[in-house]
Coordinates of C-alpha atoms in Angstrom, one line a residue:
E1 CA 31.0 11.0 2.0
H2 CA 32.7 8.0 2.2
W3 CA 29.1 5.7 2.9
I4 CA 27.7 7.4 -0.5
W5 CA 31.6 6.5 -2.4
L6 CA 31.2 2.9 -1.4
S7 CA 27.2 2.7 -1.5
R8 CA 27.0 3.7 -4.9
L9 CA 30.9 1.7 -6.3
P10 CA 30.1 -0.4 -9.5
K11 CA 30.7 -3.5 -9.9
L12 CA 30.7 -4.7 -6.4
Q13 CA 27.5 -6.5 -4.8
I14 CA 26.0 -5.5 -1.8
W15 CA 27.6 -8.7 0.0
Q16 CA 31.0 -7.8 -1.1
K17 CA 30.7 -4.3 -0.1
L18 CA 29.1 -6.0 3.1
S19 CA 32.4 -8.1 3.9
L20 CA 34.4 -4.8 3.3
L21 CA 33.5 -3.3 6.4
Q22 CA 34.1 -6.6 8.3
H23 CA 37.4 -6.4 7.8
F24 CA 37.8 -2.4 7.5
H25 CA 36.2 -0.3 10.6
D26 CA 34.2 1.8 8.1
P27 CA 34.1 3.0 4.6
E28 CA 36.7 5.9 5.5
E29 CA 39.4 3.6 6.5
L30 CA 38.8 1.5 3.3
Y31 CA 38.8 4.8 1.2
N32 CA 42.5 5.3 2.6
A33 CA 43.7 2.1 2.8
S34 CA 47.3 0.9 1.5
A35 CA 48.0 -1.4 -1.0
S36 CA 49.1 -3.8 1.5
A37 CA 46.4 -3.5 3.4
L38 CA 44.2 -4.1 0.5
S39 CA 46.5 -7.4 -0.8
H40 CA 43.9 -10.1 0.8
L41 CA 41.5 -8.3 -2.2
S42 CA 41.1 -10.1 -5.3
A43 CA 42.7 -7.7 -8.4
E44 CA 38.8 -7.2 -9.5
V45 CA 38.2 -5.5 -6.2
V46 CA 41.1 -3.4 -5.6
N47 CA 40.8 -2.0 -9.0
V48 CA 36.8 -0.7 -8.4
L49 CA 38.8 0.6 -5.0
R50 CA 41.1 2.5 -7.0
E51 CA 38.1 4.8 -7.8
K52 CA 38.4 7.5 -5.3
D53 CA 36.9 10.0 -6.9
L54 CA 34.1 12.1 -4.6
T55 CA 32.6 14.6 -6.5
Q56 CA 29.3 12.8 -6.8
A57 CA 29.1 11.8 -2.9
H58 CA 29.8 15.8 -2.0
S59 CA 27.0 16.7 -4.9
I60 CA 24.8 14.0 -3.1
L61 CA 25.3 15.3 0.5
R62 CA 24.8 19.0 -0.8
A63 CA 21.2 17.9 -3.0
C64 CA 20.5 15.9 0.9
Q65 CA 21.1 19.2 2.9
E66 CA 18.8 21.8 0.2
K67 CA 16.2 19.2 0.8
G68 CA 16.2 18.4 4.0
I69 CA 17.0 15.0 3.7
Q70 CA 19.0 12.9 6.8
L71 CA 21.1 9.9 6.2
V72 CA 21.7 6.8 8.9
T73 CA 24.7 4.5 8.0
L74 CA 24.8 0.9 9.0
Q75 CA 26.6 1.0 11.6
D76 CA 24.5 4.1 13.4
S77 CA 22.4 3.0 16.2
A78 CA 19.2 4.5 14.3
Y79 CA 19.5 2.3 11.4
P80 CA 16.9 -0.9 12.3
R81 CA 18.1 -3.9 13.6
R82 CA 16.3 -6.3 12.1
L83 CA 17.6 -4.9 9.0
R84 CA 20.9 -4.5 9.5
N85 CA 20.8 -8.8 10.3
T86 CA 19.9 -9.5 6.9
A87 CA 21.8 -10.4 4.1
D88 CA 22.0 -7.4 2.3
A89 CA 21.3 -4.7 4.0
P90 CA 21.7 -1.6 2.5
L91 CA 25.1 0.3 3.5
L92 CA 22.6 3.6 3.8
L93 CA 19.0 5.0 4.1
Y94 CA 18.0 8.1 3.0
Y95 CA 15.3 9.4 4.7
K96 CA 13.0 12.2 5.9
G97 CA 11.2 12.9 9.4
R98 CA 11.5 11.2 12.3
L99 CA 12.9 8.0 12.5
P100 CA 11.0 5.4 15.2
D101 CA 12.8 3.5 17.6
W102 CA 12.8 0.3 15.4
E103 CA 13.1 -1.9 18.4
A104 CA 10.3 0.0 20.6
Q105 CA 7.6 -2.1 19.0
P106 CA 6.3 -4.2 16.8
V107 CA 7.2 -3.5 13.0
I108 CA 4.0 -4.5 10.7
G109 CA 4.9 -4.5 6.5
I110 CA 1.3 -4.4 5.1
V111 CA 1.8 -4.2 1.1
G112 CA -0.2 -5.0 -1.9
T113 CA -1.6 -4.4 -5.6
R114 CA -2.1 -1.3 -6.7
E115 CA -5.1 -2.4 -8.3
A116 CA -7.1 -3.4 -5.3
S117 CA -11.0 -4.6 -4.9
A118 CA -12.9 -1.9 -2.8
Y119 CA -12.6 -4.9 -0.1
G120 CA -9.2 -4.8 -0.2
L121 CA -9.0 -1.2 0.0
T122 CA -11.1 -1.2 3.2
V123 CA -9.1 -4.3 4.7
A124 CA -6.0 -3.0 4.5
K125 CA -7.1 0.1 6.2
R126 CA -9.3 -1.6 9.0
L127 CA -6.2 -3.9 9.4
S128 CA -3.2 -0.8 9.9
S129 CA -5.7 0.9 12.0
Q130 CA -5.9 -1.9 14.3
I131 CA -2.3 -2.5 14.0
S132 CA -1.4 0.9 15.4
V133 CA -4.2 1.0 17.8
C134 CA -2.4 -1.9 19.7
G135 CA 1.2 -0.4 19.6
G136 CA 2.5 -1.7 16.4
L137 CA 4.1 0.2 13.6
V138 CA 2.6 0.2 10.0
V139 CA 5.7 0.7 7.5
S140 CA 3.8 0.3 3.6
G141 CA 5.2 1.4 0.1
G142 CA 4.4 4.4 -0.6
A143 CA 2.3 2.9 -4.0
S144 CA -1.1 3.7 -4.6
G145 CA -3.7 1.1 -3.4
I146 CA -3.0 -1.1 -0.6
D147 CA 0.1 0.4 0.6
T148 CA -1.4 4.2 0.4
L149 CA -4.5 2.9 2.7
A150 CA -2.6 1.3 5.2
L151 CA -0.5 4.5 5.5
Q152 CA -3.7 6.1 6.4
G153 CA -5.7 3.6 8.5
A154 CA -2.6 4.0 10.8
L155 CA -2.8 7.9 10.6
A156 CA -6.3 8.0 10.8
C157 CA -6.1 6.9 14.4
G158 CA -3.4 9.4 15.4
K159 CA -0.4 7.0 14.9
K160 CA 2.5 7.4 13.0
A161 CA 3.5 5.5 9.9
V162 CA 6.7 4.9 7.6
A163 CA 6.6 4.9 3.9
I164 CA 9.6 2.8 2.4
L165 CA 10.0 4.6 -1.0
A166 CA 11.4 2.9 -4.4
C167 CA 12.2 6.4 -6.1
G168 CA 14.3 9.0 -4.1
L169 CA 13.2 11.5 -1.4
D170 CA 13.6 14.3 -3.5
R171 CA 10.5 13.2 -5.6
V172 CA 6.5 12.3 -4.5
Y173 CA 5.6 9.4 -6.5
P174 CA 2.7 9.0 -7.3
K175 CA 1.7 12.6 -7.0
S176 CA -1.7 11.7 -5.8
N177 CA 0.5 10.8 -2.3
T178 CA 1.6 14.1 -2.0
A179 CA -0.7 15.4 0.9
L180 CA -0.1 11.6 2.7
F181 CA 3.6 12.3 2.2
D182 CA 3.1 15.3 4.1
R183 CA 1.1 14.2 7.0
I184 CA 3.7 11.2 7.4
L185 CA 6.5 13.7 8.1
E186 CA 4.9 15.0 11.0
D187 CA 5.7 12.4 12.8
G188 CA 6.7 9.5 11.4
C189 CA 9.3 9.4 8.4
L190 CA 9.6 8.2 5.1
L191 CA 12.8 6.2 3.8
S192 CA 14.3 4.9 0.7
E193 CA 17.5 3.5 -0.5

Protein backbone atom coordinates (compact mmCIF):
# COMPACT_ATOMS: atom_id res chain seq x y z
CA GLU A 1 0.00 0.00 0.00
CA HIS A 2 2.88 2.38 0.67
CA TRP A 3 4.31 1.80 -2.81
CA ILE A 4 0.97 2.76 -4.31
CA TRP A 5 0.77 5.77 -1.98
CA LEU A 6 4.19 7.04 -3.14
CA SER A 7 3.61 6.28 -6.81
CA ARG A 8 0.37 8.26 -6.80
CA LEU A 9 1.50 11.29 -4.80
CA PRO A 10 0.65 14.40 -6.79
CA LYS A 11 3.09 17.21 -7.42
CA LEU A 12 6.19 15.02 -7.18
CA GLN A 13 8.08 14.10 -10.33
CA ILE A 14 9.36 10.55 -10.75
CA TRP A 15 12.95 11.72 -10.23
CA GLN A 16 11.93 13.19 -6.86
CA LYS A 17 10.29 9.93 -5.82
CA LEU A 18 13.34 7.96 -6.88
CA SER A 19 15.55 10.38 -4.93
CA LEU A 20 13.42 9.85 -1.83
CA LEU A 21 13.86 6.09 -2.20
CA GLN A 22 17.63 6.54 -2.24
CA HIS A 23 17.45 8.19 1.16
CA PHE A 24 14.73 6.07 2.78
CA HIS A 25 14.76 2.29 2.71
CA ASP A 26 11.28 1.98 1.22
CA PRO A 27 8.01 3.92 0.92
CA GLU A 28 6.77 2.68 4.28
CA GLU A 29 9.81 4.16 6.02
CA LEU A 30 9.21 7.41 4.14
CA TYR A 31 5.52 7.35 5.07
CA ASN A 32 6.38 6.95 8.76
CA ALA A 33 9.35 9.35 8.75
CA SER A 34 9.50 11.93 11.52
CA ALA A 35 9.71 15.66 10.88
CA SER A 36 13.41 15.59 11.75
CA ALA A 37 14.03 12.77 9.25
CA LEU A 38 12.42 14.93 6.57
CA SER A 39 14.25 18.12 7.56
CA HIS A 40 16.71 17.89 4.67
CA LEU A 41 13.85 18.11 2.15
CA SER A 42 12.29 21.25 0.71
CA ALA A 43 9.12 22.59 2.35
CA GLU A 44 7.23 21.85 -0.87
CA VAL A 45 8.19 18.16 -0.80
CA VAL A 46 7.46 17.87 2.92
CA ASN A 47 3.98 19.34 2.33
CA VAL A 48 3.28 16.75 -0.35
CA LEU A 49 4.49 13.97 1.98
CA ARG A 50 2.01 15.06 4.63
CA GLU A 51 -0.71 13.50 2.50
CA LYS A 52 -1.11 10.26 4.47
CA ASP A 53 -4.49 9.05 3.24
CA LEU A 54 -4.17 5.41 2.22
CA THR A 55 -7.81 5.03 1.15
CA GLN A 56 -6.97 5.10 -2.56
CA ALA A 57 -4.09 2.67 -2.08
CA HIS A 58 -6.38 0.23 -0.24
CA SER A 59 -8.95 0.56 -3.00
CA ILE A 60 -6.37 -0.12 -5.71
CA LEU A 61 -5.00 -3.14 -3.84
CA ARG A 62 -8.49 -4.55 -3.37
CA ALA A 63 -9.29 -4.06 -7.08
CA CYS A 64 -6.03 -5.74 -8.05
CA GLN A 65 -6.80 -8.75 -5.86
CA GLU A 66 -10.30 -9.04 -7.31
CA LYS A 67 -9.02 -8.86 -10.89
CA GLY A 68 -5.95 -11.08 -10.54
CA ILE A 69 -3.52 -8.23 -11.01
CA GLN A 70 -0.17 -8.45 -9.25
CA LEU A 71 2.38 -5.77 -8.44
CA VAL A 72 6.15 -5.72 -8.65
CA THR A 73 8.04 -2.86 -7.03
CA LEU A 74 11.26 -1.20 -8.04
CA GLN A 75 13.02 -3.04 -5.21
CA ASP A 76 11.73 -6.52 -6.10
CA SER A 77 14.15 -8.94 -7.75
CA ALA A 78 11.55 -9.66 -10.46
CA TYR A 79 11.61 -6.02 -11.57
CA PRO A 80 13.45 -5.69 -14.90
CA ARG A 81 17.01 -4.67 -14.06
CA ARG A 82 17.53 -2.69 -17.26
CA LEU A 83 14.35 -0.73 -16.60
CA ARG A 84 15.38 -0.13 -12.99
CA ASN A 85 18.56 1.52 -14.25
CA THR A 86 16.74 4.17 -16.29
CA ALA A 87 16.33 7.71 -15.00
CA ASP A 88 12.53 7.54 -14.93
CA ALA A 89 11.86 3.95 -13.88
CA PRO A 90 8.29 3.45 -12.65
CA LEU A 91 8.05 2.68 -8.94
CA LEU A 92 5.46 0.00 -9.58
CA LEU A 93 4.53 -2.32 -12.41
CA TYR A 94 1.15 -3.98 -12.52
CA TYR A 95 0.95 -7.31 -14.31
CA LYS A 96 -1.16 -10.32 -15.14
CA GLY A 97 0.33 -13.65 -16.09
CA ARG A 98 3.91 -14.71 -15.45
CA LEU A 99 6.77 -12.28 -15.43
CA PRO A 100 9.66 -13.57 -17.50
CA ASP A 101 13.19 -13.86 -16.26
CA TRP A 102 14.25 -10.59 -17.86
CA GLU A 103 17.93 -11.43 -17.65
CA ALA A 104 17.71 -14.94 -19.12
CA GLN A 105 17.34 -13.86 -22.75
CA PRO A 106 17.62 -10.84 -24.99
CA VAL A 107 14.53 -8.67 -24.71
CA ILE A 108 13.58 -7.12 -28.03
CA GLY A 109 10.94 -4.42 -28.33
CA ILE A 110 8.97 -4.20 -31.56
CA VAL A 111 6.63 -1.26 -31.89
CA GLY A 112 5.19 0.62 -34.80
CA THR A 113 2.31 2.34 -36.44
CA ARG A 114 -1.31 1.34 -36.04
CA GLU A 115 -1.91 1.99 -39.73
CA ALA A 116 0.80 -0.16 -41.27
CA SER A 117 0.96 -1.39 -44.82
CA ALA A 118 0.39 -5.06 -45.55
CA TYR A 119 4.15 -5.38 -46.07
CA GLY A 120 4.89 -3.75 -42.70
CA LEU A 121 2.50 -6.10 -40.92
CA THR A 122 4.05 -9.14 -42.61
CA VAL A 123 7.57 -8.05 -41.71
CA ALA A 124 6.60 -7.36 -38.07
CA LYS A 125 5.12 -10.83 -37.69
CA ARG A 126 8.00 -12.57 -39.45
CA LEU A 127 10.66 -10.63 -37.55
CA SER A 128 9.11 -11.35 -34.15
CA SER A 129 8.81 -15.05 -35.02
CA GLN A 130 12.49 -15.15 -35.92
CA ILE A 131 13.47 -13.30 -32.75
CA SER A 132 11.45 -15.76 -30.66
CA VAL A 133 12.82 -18.86 -32.37
CA CYS A 134 16.36 -17.55 -31.78
CA GLY A 135 15.68 -17.24 -28.05
CA GLY A 136 14.66 -13.60 -27.74
CA LEU A 137 11.68 -12.33 -25.80
CA VAL A 138 9.38 -10.13 -27.87
CA VAL A 139 7.91 -7.16 -26.03
CA SER A 140 5.44 -4.83 -27.67
CA GLY A 141 2.55 -2.56 -26.94
CA GLY A 142 -0.97 -3.83 -27.17
CA ALA A 143 -2.07 -1.47 -29.93
CA SER A 144 -3.47 -2.60 -33.23
CA GLY A 145 -1.17 -2.71 -36.24
CA ILE A 146 2.54 -3.50 -35.89
CA ASP A 147 2.30 -4.18 -32.13
CA THR A 148 -0.43 -6.77 -32.59
CA LEU A 149 1.36 -8.58 -35.41
CA ALA A 150 4.64 -8.62 -33.47
CA LEU A 151 2.92 -10.30 -30.53
CA GLN A 152 1.11 -12.74 -32.82
CA GLY A 153 4.40 -13.66 -34.49
CA ALA A 154 5.98 -14.65 -31.18
CA LEU A 155 2.95 -16.68 -30.15
CA ALA A 156 2.64 -18.36 -33.55
CA CYS A 157 5.92 -20.21 -33.01
CA GLY A 158 4.96 -21.33 -29.51
CA LYS A 159 6.97 -18.76 -27.60
CA LYS A 160 5.92 -16.32 -24.91
CA ALA A 161 5.47 -12.59 -25.37
CA VAL A 162 4.98 -9.54 -23.17
CA ALA A 163 2.48 -6.80 -23.99
CA ILE A 164 2.98 -3.45 -22.31
CA LEU A 165 -0.35 -1.68 -22.14
CA ALA A 166 -0.91 2.05 -22.00
CA CYS A 167 -4.18 1.55 -20.16
CA GLY A 168 -4.85 -0.34 -16.97
CA LEU A 169 -4.95 -4.13 -16.93
CA ASP A 170 -8.58 -4.12 -15.91
CA ARG A 171 -9.74 -3.29 -19.44
CA VAL A 172 -8.88 -4.56 -22.89
CA TYR A 173 -7.88 -1.97 -25.43
CA PRO A 174 -8.34 -2.36 -28.28
CA LYS A 175 -11.23 -4.80 -27.83
CA SER A 176 -10.12 -6.58 -31.00
CA ASN A 177 -7.09 -7.88 -29.05
CA THR A 178 -9.11 -9.73 -26.41
CA ALA A 179 -8.20 -13.18 -27.75
CA LEU A 180 -4.57 -12.13 -28.28
CA PHE A 181 -4.22 -10.94 -24.68
CA ASP A 182 -5.80 -14.18 -23.44
CA ARG A 183 -3.20 -16.15 -25.43
CA ILE A 184 -0.37 -14.04 -24.07
CA LEU A 185 -1.54 -14.79 -20.52
CA GLU A 186 -1.13 -18.55 -21.08
CA ASP A 187 2.65 -18.25 -20.71
CA GLY A 188 3.64 -14.58 -20.91
CA CYS A 189 2.30 -11.47 -19.30
CA LEU A 190 0.48 -8.19 -19.70
CA LEU A 191 2.25 -5.30 -18.02
CA SER A 192 1.23 -1.74 -17.22
CA GLU A 193 2.52 1.20 -15.25
